[in-house]
Coordinates of C-alpha atoms and ligand atoms in Angstrom, one line a residue:
M428 CA 0.0 0.0 0.0
D429 CA 1.4 3.4 -1.0
I430 CA 0.8 5.8 1.8
Y431 CA 2.4 8.5 -0.2
K432 CA -0.7 8.6 -2.5
L433 CA -2.9 9.3 0.5
I434 CA -1.1 12.4 1.7
R435 CA -2.4 15.8 0.7
K436 CA -0.4 17.5 -2.0
N437 CA 0.2 20.7 0.1
I438 CA 1.5 18.5 2.9
L439 CA 3.9 16.6 0.6
G440 CA 5.4 19.9 -0.5
L441 CA 5.4 21.6 2.9
E442 CA 8.6 23.0 4.2
P443 CA 8.3 22.5 8.0
Y444 CA 9.3 25.1 10.5
S445 CA 12.8 24.4 11.7
T446 CA 14.7 25.7 14.7
A447 CA 18.4 26.3 15.1
R448 CA 18.4 23.7 17.9
D449 CA 17.2 21.1 15.4
E450 CA 20.4 21.8 13.6
Y451 CA 22.6 21.9 16.7
G452 CA 21.3 18.7 18.4
G453 CA 23.6 19.1 21.5
Q454 CA 22.4 19.5 25.1
V455 CA 24.8 22.1 26.4
G456 CA 25.9 25.4 24.9
I457 CA 25.2 29.1 24.9
F458 CA 21.8 29.4 23.4
L459 CA 21.4 32.8 21.8
D460 CA 19.2 31.5 19.0
A461 CA 15.6 31.8 20.0
N462 CA 15.1 35.1 21.7
E463 CA 14.3 33.5 25.0
S464 CA 14.9 35.0 28.4
P465 CA 18.3 33.9 29.6
F466 CA 17.3 33.9 33.3
D467 CA 16.6 30.4 34.5
N468 CA 13.2 29.8 36.1
G469 CA 12.6 26.2 35.0
F470 CA 10.7 27.1 31.9
N471 CA 12.4 30.1 30.3
R472 CA 13.7 27.8 27.4
Y473 CA 11.6 26.5 24.6
P474 CA 10.8 22.7 24.9
D475 CA 12.5 20.1 22.8
P476 CA 10.3 20.0 19.7
A477 CA 11.2 16.3 19.1
Q478 CA 10.4 15.3 22.7
K479 CA 13.3 12.9 22.6
S480 CA 13.5 12.2 26.3
L481 CA 9.8 11.5 26.8
K482 CA 9.6 9.5 23.6
G483 CA 12.5 7.4 24.8
K484 CA 10.5 6.5 28.0
V485 CA 7.3 5.8 26.0
A486 CA 9.3 3.6 23.6
A487 CA 10.6 1.6 26.5
I488 CA 7.2 1.2 28.1
K489 CA 5.3 0.4 25.0
G490 CA 7.9 -1.6 23.2
V491 CA 7.7 0.6 20.1
P492 CA 10.7 2.4 18.5
V493 CA 11.0 6.1 18.9
E494 CA 10.5 6.7 15.2
N495 CA 7.1 5.2 15.4
I496 CA 5.9 7.5 18.1
F497 CA 4.2 10.9 18.0
I498 CA 3.4 12.8 21.1
G499 CA 0.8 15.6 21.0
N500 CA -1.3 18.0 23.0
G501 CA -3.7 15.2 23.9
S502 CA -4.8 12.6 21.4
D503 CA -7.1 15.2 20.1
E504 CA -4.1 16.8 18.4
A505 CA -3.4 13.6 16.7
I506 CA -7.0 13.3 15.5
D507 CA -6.8 16.8 14.0
L508 CA -3.5 16.1 12.4
C509 CA -5.0 13.0 10.7
Y510 CA -7.4 15.3 8.9
R511 CA -4.8 17.9 8.0
I512 CA -2.4 15.3 6.6
F513 CA -4.8 13.0 4.7
C514 CA -8.0 14.8 3.9
E515 CA -8.5 17.4 1.2
P516 CA -11.3 19.8 2.5
R517 CA -14.6 19.2 0.6
V518 CA -13.0 16.4 -1.4
N519 CA -12.2 13.6 1.0
N520 CA -14.3 12.1 3.7
A521 CA -13.9 10.1 7.0
V522 CA -16.0 7.3 8.2
A523 CA -16.7 6.3 11.9
M524 CA -19.1 4.3 13.8
A525 CA -22.1 5.8 15.8
P526 CA -22.2 6.3 18.7
T527 CA -18.6 7.1 19.2
Y528 CA -16.1 9.8 20.5
G529 CA -17.3 13.2 19.5
M530 CA -13.9 14.7 18.5
Y531 CA -13.6 12.7 15.2
G532 CA -16.7 14.6 14.0
V533 CA -15.7 18.0 15.5
A534 CA -12.2 17.8 13.9
A535 CA -13.8 16.8 10.6
G536 CA -16.0 19.9 10.8
I537 CA -13.0 22.2 11.6
N538 CA -11.2 20.8 8.6
D539 CA -14.2 21.0 6.4
V540 CA -14.1 17.3 5.7
E541 CA -17.3 15.3 5.3
F542 CA -17.9 13.0 8.2
R543 CA -19.9 9.8 7.7
Q544 CA -21.2 7.5 10.4
V545 CA -22.4 3.9 10.6
L546 CA -24.8 2.9 13.3
L547 CA -23.6 0.1 15.5
N548 CA -25.8 -2.9 16.2
E549 CA -28.1 -2.8 19.1
D550 CA -25.5 -4.5 21.3
F551 CA -22.9 -2.0 20.1
S552 CA -21.1 -4.6 17.9
L553 CA -19.9 -3.4 14.5
D554 CA -21.1 -4.6 11.1
T555 CA -17.9 -4.5 9.1
G556 CA -19.7 -4.8 5.8
K557 CA -21.9 -1.9 6.7
L558 CA -18.9 0.2 7.7
L559 CA -17.0 -0.5 4.5
S560 CA -20.1 0.1 2.3
K561 CA -20.1 3.7 3.6
C562 CA -16.6 4.2 2.2
D563 CA -15.9 5.3 -1.4
A564 CA -13.0 6.5 -3.5
G565 CA -12.9 9.7 -1.5
T566 CA -12.6 8.0 1.9
R567 CA -9.2 8.6 3.5
L568 CA -9.9 7.8 7.2
I569 CA -11.8 5.3 9.1
F570 CA -12.0 6.0 12.9
L571 CA -12.4 2.9 15.1
C572 CA -12.7 3.5 18.8
S573 CA -12.0 0.4 20.8
P574 CA -13.0 0.1 23.6
N575 CA -15.6 2.6 22.2
N576 CA -16.7 5.7 24.0
P577 CA -19.6 5.8 25.0
S578 CA -20.6 2.1 24.5
A579 CA -17.7 0.8 26.6
R580 CA -17.4 -2.2 24.2
A581 CA -14.1 -3.3 22.5
L582 CA -14.0 -4.5 18.9
P583 CA -12.4 -7.9 18.5
N584 CA -8.9 -7.5 16.9
S585 CA -9.8 -9.8 14.1
Q586 CA -12.5 -7.4 13.0
V587 CA -10.0 -4.5 13.1
E588 CA -7.6 -6.5 11.0
D589 CA -10.3 -7.4 8.6
I590 CA -11.0 -3.7 8.1
L591 CA -7.2 -2.9 7.8
Q592 CA -6.9 -5.4 5.1
K593 CA -10.0 -4.4 3.1
F594 CA -9.8 -0.6 3.4
E595 CA -7.4 1.2 1.1
G596 CA -7.0 4.3 3.3
I597 CA -5.9 5.0 6.9
V598 CA -7.5 3.2 9.8
V599 CA -7.2 5.3 13.0
L600 CA -7.7 2.9 16.0
D601 CA -8.3 4.9 19.1
E602 CA -7.2 2.8 22.1
A603 CA -7.8 5.5 24.8
Y604 CA -9.3 2.9 27.1
I605 CA -7.1 -0.1 26.1
D606 CA -5.5 -0.4 29.6
F607 CA -9.0 -1.4 31.0
S608 CA -9.8 -3.8 28.2
S609 CA -9.9 -7.6 28.0
V610 CA -9.1 -7.2 24.3
P611 CA -5.3 -6.7 23.9
S612 CA -3.8 -3.7 22.1
M613 CA -3.1 -3.8 18.4
L614 CA 0.3 -2.2 19.1
P615 CA 2.3 -5.4 18.5
E616 CA 0.7 -5.6 15.0
L617 CA 1.8 -2.1 14.0
D618 CA 4.6 -3.4 11.7
R619 CA 2.2 -5.5 9.7
Y620 CA -0.1 -2.6 8.7
P621 CA 1.3 0.5 7.0
N622 CA -2.1 2.1 7.0
L623 CA -2.7 1.7 10.8
I624 CA -2.5 4.6 13.3
I625 CA -3.0 3.7 16.9
L626 CA -4.0 6.5 19.3
Q627 CA -3.4 6.2 23.0
T628 CA -3.4 8.8 25.8
F629 CA -2.0 9.7 29.2
S630 CA -5.4 11.1 30.1
K631 CA -7.2 7.9 31.3
A632 CA -5.4 5.0 33.0
W633 CA -2.1 7.0 33.3
G634 CA -3.9 9.6 35.4
A635 CA -2.6 12.7 33.5
A636 CA -5.5 14.3 31.8
G637 CA -4.4 17.7 33.1
L638 CA -1.0 17.4 31.3
R639 CA -2.6 17.1 27.8
L640 CA -0.4 14.3 26.5
G641 CA -1.6 12.0 23.8
M642 CA 0.2 9.5 21.6
A643 CA 0.0 8.2 18.1
F644 CA 1.8 5.1 16.9
A645 CA 2.3 4.4 13.2
S646 CA 4.8 3.7 10.5
R647 CA 7.9 5.8 10.5
Q648 CA 6.6 7.4 7.3
I649 CA 3.3 8.5 8.8
I650 CA 5.0 9.7 12.0
G651 CA 7.3 11.8 9.8
Y652 CA 4.3 13.6 8.4
F653 CA 2.9 14.1 11.9
S654 CA 6.2 15.7 13.0
K655 CA 6.2 17.9 9.9
V656 CA 2.7 19.2 10.3
K657 CA 2.4 19.6 14.1
Y658 CA 3.2 23.0 15.8
P659 CA 6.9 22.9 16.7
Y660 CA 6.5 23.2 20.5
N661 CA 3.3 21.3 20.9
V662 CA 4.2 19.8 24.2
D663 CA 5.4 22.1 26.9
V664 CA 8.3 21.7 29.3
V665 CA 6.2 21.5 32.4
S666 CA 4.0 18.7 31.0
M667 CA 7.0 16.8 29.8
R668 CA 8.6 17.0 33.2
A669 CA 5.4 16.0 35.0
A670 CA 5.0 13.2 32.5
D671 CA 8.2 11.6 33.8
A672 CA 6.5 11.3 37.2
A673 CA 3.3 10.1 35.7
L674 CA 5.1 7.4 33.7
S675 CA 6.9 6.0 36.7
A676 CA 3.7 5.7 38.8
D677 CA 2.3 2.2 39.4
V678 CA -0.4 2.4 36.8
A679 CA -1.2 -1.3 36.9
A680 CA -2.2 -1.1 40.6
K681 CA -4.6 1.7 39.8
V682 CA -6.0 -0.1 36.9
R683 CA -6.6 -3.2 39.1
I684 CA -8.6 -1.1 41.6
T685 CA -10.6 0.5 38.8
L686 CA -11.4 -2.9 37.3
S687 CA -12.6 -4.4 40.6
E688 CA -14.6 -1.2 41.3
R689 CA -16.1 -1.5 37.8
A690 CA -17.3 -5.0 38.6
R691 CA -18.7 -3.9 42.0
V692 CA -20.5 -0.9 40.6
S693 CA -21.8 -2.8 37.7
D694 CA -23.2 -5.6 39.9
A695 CA -24.7 -3.1 42.3
L696 CA -26.4 -1.0 39.6
S697 CA -27.6 -4.1 37.8
A698 CA -29.4 -5.2 41.0
I699 CA -31.5 -2.1 41.1
P700 CA -34.8 -2.8 39.2
G701 CA -35.1 -0.6 36.1
L702 CA -31.4 -0.2 35.4
F703 CA -29.5 -2.0 32.7
V704 CA -25.7 -1.9 32.7
Y705 CA -23.8 -2.6 29.5
P706 CA -20.7 -4.8 29.7
S707 CA -17.6 -2.6 29.9
D708 CA -14.1 -2.8 28.6
A709 CA -13.3 0.7 29.8
N710 CA -13.2 2.8 33.0
F711 CA -16.8 3.8 32.7
L712 CA -20.2 2.2 32.5
L713 CA -23.0 2.9 30.1
V714 CA -26.2 2.6 32.1
K715 CA -29.7 2.5 30.7
V716 CA -32.1 4.2 33.2
P717 CA -35.9 4.7 33.1
D718 CA -35.6 8.4 32.4
A719 CA -32.1 9.7 31.6
D720 CA -32.9 13.4 31.8
V721 CA -34.7 13.1 35.2
M722 CA -32.0 10.8 36.6
Y723 CA -29.3 13.1 35.4
G724 CA -30.9 16.0 37.1
K725 CA -31.4 14.1 40.3
L726 CA -27.8 12.9 40.4
L727 CA -26.8 16.5 39.8
E728 CA -28.9 17.7 42.7
R729 CA -26.9 15.3 44.8
G730 CA -23.6 16.7 43.5
I731 CA -22.9 13.8 41.3
I732 CA -22.1 14.7 37.7
V733 CA -22.4 12.0 35.1
R734 CA -22.6 12.2 31.3
N735 CA -26.1 12.2 29.8
R736 CA -25.6 10.3 26.5
S737 CA -29.3 9.7 25.8
N738 CA -29.3 11.8 22.7
M739 CA -26.5 9.8 21.0
P740 CA -27.5 7.3 18.4
G741 CA -28.4 3.9 20.0
C742 CA -28.0 5.3 23.5
A743 CA -31.6 6.3 24.3
G744 CA -32.0 6.5 28.1
C745 CA -28.3 6.1 28.7
L746 CA -26.0 7.7 31.2
R747 CA -22.3 7.3 31.1
V748 CA -20.7 6.9 34.5
T749 CA -17.0 7.0 35.1
I750 CA -15.6 4.6 37.7
G751 CA -14.3 6.8 40.6
T752 CA -12.6 6.0 43.9
P753 CA -14.3 3.4 46.1
A754 CA -15.8 6.3 48.2
E755 CA -17.1 8.1 45.1
N756 CA -18.6 4.9 43.8
D757 CA -20.3 4.3 47.1
A758 CA -21.8 7.8 46.8
L759 CA -23.0 7.1 43.3
L760 CA -24.6 3.8 44.3
A761 CA -26.3 5.4 47.3
A762 CA -27.6 8.2 45.0
F763 CA -28.9 5.7 42.4
A764 CA -30.5 3.6 45.1
G765 CA -32.0 6.7 46.7
I766 CA -33.5 8.0 43.5
L767 CA -34.8 4.7 42.3
G768 CA -35.7 3.6 45.8
S769 CA -33.8 0.4 46.4
G770 CA -33.6 -1.0 49.9
G771 CA -32.8 0.9 53.0
T772 CA -32.6 4.5 51.7
V773 CA -33.9 7.5 53.5
P774 CA -37.1 9.0 52.2
E775 CA -35.6 12.5 51.7
A776 CA -33.6 10.9 49.0
E777 CA -36.8 10.3 47.0
G778 CA -37.9 13.8 47.6
L779 CA -40.4 13.3 50.4
P780 CA -41.3 16.5 52.2
A781 CA -39.8 16.7 55.6
G782 CA -41.9 15.3 58.5
F783 CA -43.0 12.0 56.9
S784 CA -42.2 9.2 59.2
R785 CA -44.7 6.5 58.4
W786 CA -43.0 5.0 55.5
A787 CA -41.3 1.8 54.5
E788 CA -39.5 0.2 51.7
V789 CA -39.2 -3.5 50.9
R790 CA -36.9 -5.0 48.4
R791 CA -37.5 -8.7 47.8
K792 CA -35.3 -10.5 45.4
T793 CA -35.5 -14.2 44.6
G794 CA -34.4 -16.4 41.7
E795 CA -37.8 -15.7 40.2
T796 CA -38.6 -12.1 40.9
D797 CA -37.2 -8.8 42.0
V798 CA -39.8 -6.7 43.7
Y799 CA -39.5 -3.3 45.2
V800 CA -42.3 -1.7 47.2
R801 CA -42.2 1.8 48.7
I802 CA -45.1 3.1 50.8
C803 CA -45.7 6.2 52.7
L804 CA -48.9 6.3 54.7
D805 CA -49.1 10.1 54.5
G806 CA -48.6 10.4 50.7
G807 CA -45.7 12.5 49.7
F808 CA -44.6 11.0 46.4
E809 CA -46.2 10.0 43.2
S810 CA -47.7 6.5 43.2
S811 CA -47.0 4.0 40.4
S812 CA -47.3 0.3 39.7
D813 CA -45.1 -1.5 37.3
T814 CA -45.3 -5.3 37.5
G815 CA -45.3 -6.1 33.8
L816 CA -49.0 -7.2 34.2
K817 CA -51.2 -4.5 33.0
F818 CA -54.4 -5.6 34.7
F819 CA -52.6 -6.2 37.9
D820 CA -51.1 -2.7 37.7
H821 CA -54.6 -1.3 37.2
M822 CA -55.7 -3.1 40.4
L823 CA -52.7 -2.1 42.4
D824 CA -53.3 1.5 41.3
Q825 CA -56.6 1.4 43.2
I826 CA -54.8 1.0 46.5
P827 CA -53.1 4.5 46.6
R828 CA -56.0 6.1 44.8
H829 CA -58.6 5.0 47.4
S830 CA -56.4 4.9 50.6
G831 CA -54.5 8.1 50.2
V832 CA -51.2 6.4 50.8
A833 CA -48.3 6.8 48.4
L834 CA -47.4 3.5 46.9
K835 CA -44.7 2.6 44.4
V836 CA -44.6 -1.0 43.2
K837 CA -42.0 -2.2 40.8
A838 CA -41.5 -5.8 39.9
A839 CA -39.4 -7.7 37.4
G840 CA -40.6 -11.3 37.5
D841 CA -40.4 -14.4 35.4
L842 CA -43.6 -13.7 33.5
D843 CA -42.2 -15.9 30.7
V844 CA -42.9 -18.8 33.1
D845 CA -46.2 -17.5 34.4
E846 CA -47.8 -14.8 36.6
H847 CA -47.7 -16.8 39.8
H848 CA -44.4 -15.7 41.3
T849 CA -44.8 -12.1 40.4
V850 CA -48.3 -11.7 41.9
E851 CA -47.3 -13.7 44.9
D852 CA -44.1 -11.8 45.6
V853 CA -45.7 -8.4 45.1
G854 CA -48.3 -9.6 47.7
I855 CA -45.6 -10.5 50.2
A856 CA -43.6 -7.4 49.6
L857 CA -46.6 -5.2 49.9
G858 CA -47.8 -6.9 53.1
E859 CA -44.3 -6.5 54.6
A860 CA -44.2 -2.8 53.6
I861 CA -47.7 -2.0 55.0
G862 CA -46.8 -3.9 58.2
K863 CA -43.6 -2.0 58.6
A864 CA -45.2 1.4 57.8
L865 CA -48.0 0.9 60.3
G866 CA -45.3 0.2 62.8
D867 CA -46.5 0.6 66.4
K868 CA -50.0 1.4 65.2
R869 CA -50.3 -2.3 64.9
G870 CA -52.2 -3.5 67.9
I871 CA -55.6 -4.9 68.3
E872 CA -57.0 -2.6 65.8
R873 CA -59.7 -3.8 63.5
Y874 CA -60.8 -2.1 60.4
G875 CA -63.3 -2.9 57.8
F876 CA -65.0 -1.5 54.8
V877 CA -68.0 -2.4 52.7
L878 CA -68.1 -1.0 49.3
P879 CA -70.9 -1.1 46.7
M880 CA -69.7 -0.7 43.2
D881 CA -72.1 -0.8 40.3
D882 CA -73.5 -4.4 40.3
C883 CA -71.0 -5.5 43.0
E884 CA -70.5 -5.3 46.7
A885 CA -67.2 -6.0 48.5
S886 CA -66.3 -6.1 52.1
V887 CA -62.8 -6.2 53.5
L888 CA -62.1 -6.7 57.2
M889 CA -58.7 -6.3 58.6
D890 CA -57.5 -7.1 62.1
L891 CA -54.0 -6.1 62.7
G892 CA -53.7 -8.0 66.0
G893 CA -50.8 -10.1 64.7
R894 CA -52.6 -13.4 64.1
I895 CA -52.8 -14.7 60.6
D896 CA -56.2 -15.7 59.3
F897 CA -57.3 -15.4 55.8
E898 CA -60.7 -15.9 54.3
W899 CA -61.8 -15.3 50.8
D900 CA -65.1 -15.5 49.2
V901 CA -65.1 -13.9 45.7
P902 CA -66.8 -15.9 43.1
F903 CA -65.1 -15.1 39.8
T904 CA -66.7 -16.8 36.8
R905 CA -64.0 -15.9 34.3
E906 CA -60.6 -17.5 34.1
Y907 CA -58.7 -14.4 33.2
L908 CA -59.1 -10.7 33.7
G909 CA -56.8 -9.0 31.2
D910 CA -53.4 -10.6 31.6
V911 CA -54.1 -11.9 35.1
P912 CA -55.7 -15.3 36.0
T913 CA -58.5 -14.5 38.4
E914 CA -57.3 -17.3 40.8
M915 CA -54.2 -15.1 41.4
F916 CA -56.2 -12.4 43.2
R917 CA -56.9 -14.8 46.1
H918 CA -53.3 -15.7 46.1
F919 CA -52.2 -12.1 46.1
F920 CA -54.4 -11.2 49.1
K921 CA -53.4 -14.3 51.0
S922 CA -49.7 -13.7 50.5
M923 CA -50.1 -10.1 51.6
C924 CA -52.2 -11.1 54.6
E925 CA -49.5 -13.6 55.8
A926 CA -46.7 -11.0 55.3
M927 CA -48.7 -8.4 57.2
K928 CA -49.5 -10.9 59.9
C929 CA -53.1 -9.9 60.1
N930 CA -56.6 -11.3 59.7
L931 CA -58.0 -10.5 56.4
H932 CA -61.5 -11.4 55.3
V933 CA -62.5 -10.6 51.8
K934 CA -66.0 -11.2 50.5
A935 CA -67.6 -9.9 47.4
S936 CA -70.5 -10.6 45.1
G937 CA -71.6 -9.4 41.7
E938 CA -71.9 -10.2 38.0
N939 CA -69.1 -8.3 36.3
N940 CA -65.8 -9.9 37.0
H941 CA -63.8 -6.7 36.3
H942 CA -66.0 -4.8 38.8
L943 CA -65.7 -7.7 41.2
A944 CA -61.9 -7.5 41.3
E945 CA -61.8 -3.7 41.3
S946 CA -64.3 -3.5 44.2
V947 CA -62.2 -5.8 46.3
F948 CA -59.1 -3.7 45.7
K949 CA -61.0 -0.5 46.4
A950 CA -62.5 -2.0 49.6
F951 CA -59.1 -3.1 50.7
A952 CA -57.8 0.4 50.0
K953 CA -60.6 2.0 52.1
A954 CA -59.9 -0.4 55.0
L955 CA -56.2 0.6 54.7
R956 CA -57.3 4.2 54.8
A957 CA -59.2 3.5 57.9
A958 CA -56.2 1.8 59.5
V959 CA -54.0 4.7 58.5
R960 CA -56.4 7.5 59.6
R961 CA -57.9 5.7 62.5
D962 CA -59.1 8.8 64.4
A963 CA -61.3 9.9 61.6
W964 CA -62.1 6.6 60.0
N965 CA -62.0 4.0 62.6
Y966 CA -64.7 1.4 62.5
D967 CA -65.1 -1.1 65.2
V968 CA -66.2 -4.4 63.7
P969 CA -68.2 -6.8 65.8
S970 CA -65.5 -9.5 65.7
S971 CA -62.7 -10.5 63.5
K972 CA -64.8 -13.4 62.2
G973 CA -67.9 -11.3 61.8
T974 CA -69.3 -9.3 59.0
L975 CA -70.8 -5.9 59.1
Ligands
PLP610 C1 -10.8 10.5 26.5 C2 -10.6 10.1 25.1 C3 -9.4 10.4 24.4 C4 -8.3 11.2 25.1 O1 -8.2 12.5 24.6 P1 -7.0 13.4 25.1 O2 -7.1 14.5 24.2 O3 -5.8 12.5 25.0 O4 -7.3 13.7 26.5 C5 -9.3 10.0 23.1 N1 -10.2 9.2 22.6 C6 -11.3 8.8 23.3 C7 -12.3 7.9 22.6 C8 -11.5 9.3 24.5 O5 -12.6 8.9 25.2

């Protein structure tokens, strides 16, 4: 492959800026060539434009000859140079995947070069054929980011090599996150591909984002053009000196911590219902949340700044979260749990007005279901039911509506098996939550409610005395209501009754099965309301076995 043909004509003919010190080459002497200040303060001299000392260290660490290394003001400089060297404005184009790192497109725009993108598959894998079909005779650059930002996923090296072999232009492989990846760097393959440019950076694993030091590795010929086109003093003396310290730090130890924290944070976030965490080969996680804008704002309120990536292609609902220190990650997890209400968080975290004490949360996780119930007897947050069963949600919605409590139910169950576990476990979690929220109100209190509804009449009696007794007399004549088998309603109330440790007697009659179910839930809600507001609503029932 003739790289020469890919270089812009003006760059081929460019006479680079040269300094007298390039010609001299020595270290000591009387430097009266550059109009610097002669008074030593540590940075009165221009830096070495060839960065020989720093490149020597990078060469040793990376196992790449100095001639194959470019060091720039961040890898962003290298990205810009790729356009300047290879792309004729308004003639050539560059191709990248989507979503990906934003600077490829920005640098294309600055250089007036058309930028084309190919949408990744839903799991953020790359379709090579689709990528190559976006290329034409004018395509000079393909940008591959691996592990990719923001998807966190690495491309298999075989796929990168496939593209290197098939594409007759320059492949820029951005390995900014390679230190965190299970896929090895392509650096050892550099010699085999004259059209490969690998970008790495000191900004991530190396802990030196503030120094602005990026690297490009490529053939001696390509690096020659980078050196020709870059600004002569693109890396300053202070950064180069600090880089020495950064390079001798124990990076591997820090990476190990980041990787174990990545696993911990990923597991913890995955355990919160409603969150999905994509697998990561980088030092960040892409997390799909129920409402990215709201979640972003709520994290911000707690002083936690993440990156909202929900407007990027293929990333709807996604936040990008960097792995921080263990303490920072704890704060992040507490914030997520507080916002989405997973086990043991304080109610203020959910935005409850001050002074609400009668509340409880229950998180119940089994092999079959993952149920979260949050209840506040005094209201205070918006109620919602999300169990995956539409009709069941509709019934559960009756409870907050007719009792005045605030109730949030979220369940992820094995509905592919059947409805049984989900309905049962919601009943148990709800019973536990009500029991907890009622707290010391639980005594010998008895509550009951009779409710006429259209053609139906339902009565629910509750005795919170602590003994368990369940009676059910609701004659459904249909097998299903919506997506819920009618037999499950008995099971739901029975599970709840046992978890609440109460007597619960439910009786209803009527023709319409929908009304029958709804009247039972409403009557239960009214009984609960009585239990909650006993001063105003207390009924004494003749006996726990009796009827009104
Ligand atoms: C962070 C990052 C870089 C690094 O840029 P610098 O200019 O070296 O700080 C490069 N590429 C990707 C994909 C990144 O996410």
